[in-house]
Each structure stands twice: as C-alpha cells, then as structure tokens.
Amino acid sequence: MKRLGFAAAISAIVLTLAAGGAAAPAATSPTLITAPGLAPEGELVRVLCQRINLQVTYDPLAEPKDLAKYKTVMIIIGGSGKGLGAAGIDVQEELRRAEALLAEAKRLKLVIIGIHTGGEDRRGPTSAKFIELVAPKVNFLIVRADGNKDGLFTKLAKDGNIPLTVIQQTLELTDVLKKLYGI
C-alpha cells in the first residue's frame, strides 16, 4: 500500500514537471470547493479532503461575494446537464458565474486549483465549455489521465504555463493535495 502511494506521488511529481515546468503554488486554508457546471465530483473531492484532515467548505453554488474569507479555492472543472437541469440553471448563466468567480478569486489573489476527476465521462459538450473557460485561468491543474487522453489539459497547461499533475486514479488526489498543502 505504501509502495503504491509513493509510486503515485513520484508519478505525479514527474508529470507536474513535464507538463508545464512552472512550480506548484503553496495552498493554504481556509479552502472552498465549488463546482461551476455542477459536476458531482465536488462531493468526492470534499470526502477525499476529509480523509487527509484538510478542512474545506463545499459549496457547489458559491458566488463571488463568498470568496473573501478563503485563501484557496478548488474549482471542479466540468459540467453536468443533469445537475444544471435539476437546479434550473442554464449553461450560459453558469458560465457567467464561473467567469465572475475566477475574476474575483484573481482579484483577491487566491490560489486557484482546477480539478478534473470526472475522466472521459466528464468530457462532453457541456463540460467542454467549462474546461475552456476555467482551465486556462487556474494556478494549478489536477487531472485524471482518462480525462486528458486527447492532451487538451496538457496543451492548456503548457500554453498558460500552469503546473499540471496528471493522476491515474481519483484517490491519488490525496497525495497531490498533501503536497500542495504541506500536510
């Protein structure tokens, strides 16, 4: 078990260095997890944070005014037609919220971590809009490999000089977060 965790951490580090060359930011608490596009992976990320005793607030519908009390924001990258439909939110409206969140996070100088753990299933046309909007504007990207088969996240990271860590399994996210938070 420890050998697998160590191997995953080494793989993540190598992939981070290979993808963009930029240094990963130091993340600090308090941290907000939000999910413009209402992709359900936000809840899973929250649970994984709990596993490593990283205190986070999960609010998939956070507004820009909510960001002032945080130092780091994790943005779940992807869109869910079901989630948006159930909430009665139109995609364009949600994209505007995402844009406003990113602008406010930048203004407040928050560390912005973009996370895409939905894999290939979260690479449809709705998600594409959120990927194109969010990924180029984060300080750090964490992406599951099967969601990057076409190299889109690698390209976005390289073009924006954004550190990128590609993980093979969602559970490896805990190793990456431990490193980012110095846990």
PDB file of N, CA and C in Angstrom, residues 1-11 172:
ATOM      1  N   MET A   1       0.828  -1.191   0.000  1.00  0.00           N
ATOM      2  CA  MET A   1       0.000   0.000   0.000  1.00  0.00           C
ATOM      3  C   MET A   1       0.873   1.256   0.000  1.00  0.00           C
ATOM      4  N   LYS A   2       1.869   1.296   0.903  1.00  0.00           N
ATOM      5  CA  LYS A   2       2.745   2.464   0.957  1.00  0.00           C
ATOM      6  C   LYS A   2       3.541   2.601  -0.335  1.00  0.00           C
ATOM      7  N   ARG A   3       3.937   1.464  -0.914  1.00  0.00           N
ATOM      8  CA  ARG A   3       4.706   1.497  -2.148  1.00  0.00           C
ATOM      9  C   ARG A   3       3.866   2.119  -3.266  1.00  0.00           C
ATOM     10  N   LEU A   4       2.572   1.777  -3.334  1.00  0.00           N
ATOM     11  CA  LEU A   4       1.678   2.331  -4.344  1.00  0.00           C
ATOM     12  C   LEU A   4       1.537   3.840  -4.162  1.00  0.00           C
ATOM     13  N   GLY A   5       1.376   4.288  -2.926  1.00  0.00           N
ATOM     14  CA  GLY A   5       1.252   5.720  -2.649  1.00  0.00           C
ATOM     15  C   GLY A   5       2.511   6.475  -3.036  1.00  0.00           C
ATOM     16  N   PHE A   6       3.663   5.894  -2.727  1.00  0.00           N
ATOM     17  CA  PHE A   6       4.934   6.520  -3.070  1.00  0.00           C
ATOM     18  C   PHE A   6       5.097   6.596  -4.579  1.00  0.00           C
ATOM     19  N   ALA A   7       4.771   5.498  -5.264  1.00  0.00           N
ATOM     20  CA  ALA A   7       4.874   5.474  -6.727  1.00  0.00           C
ATOM     21  C   ALA A   7       3.941   6.503  -7.353  1.00  0.00           C
ATOM     22  N   ALA A   8       2.742   6.617  -6.810  1.00  0.00           N
ATOM     23  CA  ALA A   8       1.779   7.594  -7.329  1.00  0.00           C
ATOM     24  C   ALA A   8       2.304   9.009  -7.127  1.00  0.00           C
ATOM     25  N   ALA A   9       2.878   9.267  -5.967  1.00  0.00           N
ATOM     26  CA  ALA A   9       3.410  10.606  -5.685  1.00  0.00           C
ATOM     27  C   ALA A   9       4.562  10.938  -6.628  1.00  0.00           C
ATOM     28  N   ILE A  10       5.456   9.978  -6.848  1.00  0.00           N
ATOM     29  CA  ILE A  10       6.574  10.198  -7.764  1.00  0.00           C
ATOM     30  C   ILE A  10       6.055  10.433  -9.176  1.00  0.00           C
ATOM     31  N   SER A  11       5.083   9.631  -9.614  1.00  0.00           N
ATOM     32  CA  SER A  11       4.491   9.815 -10.943  1.00  0.00           C
ATOM     33  C   SER A  11       3.879  11.196 -11.068  1.00  0.00           C
ATOM     34  N   GLU A 172      -5.589   9.181  -5.887  1.00  0.00           N
ATOM     35  CA  GLU A 172      -4.256   9.790  -5.877  1.00  0.00           C
ATOM     36  C   GLU A 172      -4.323  11.291  -5.610  1.00  0.00           C
TER      37      GLU A 172
END
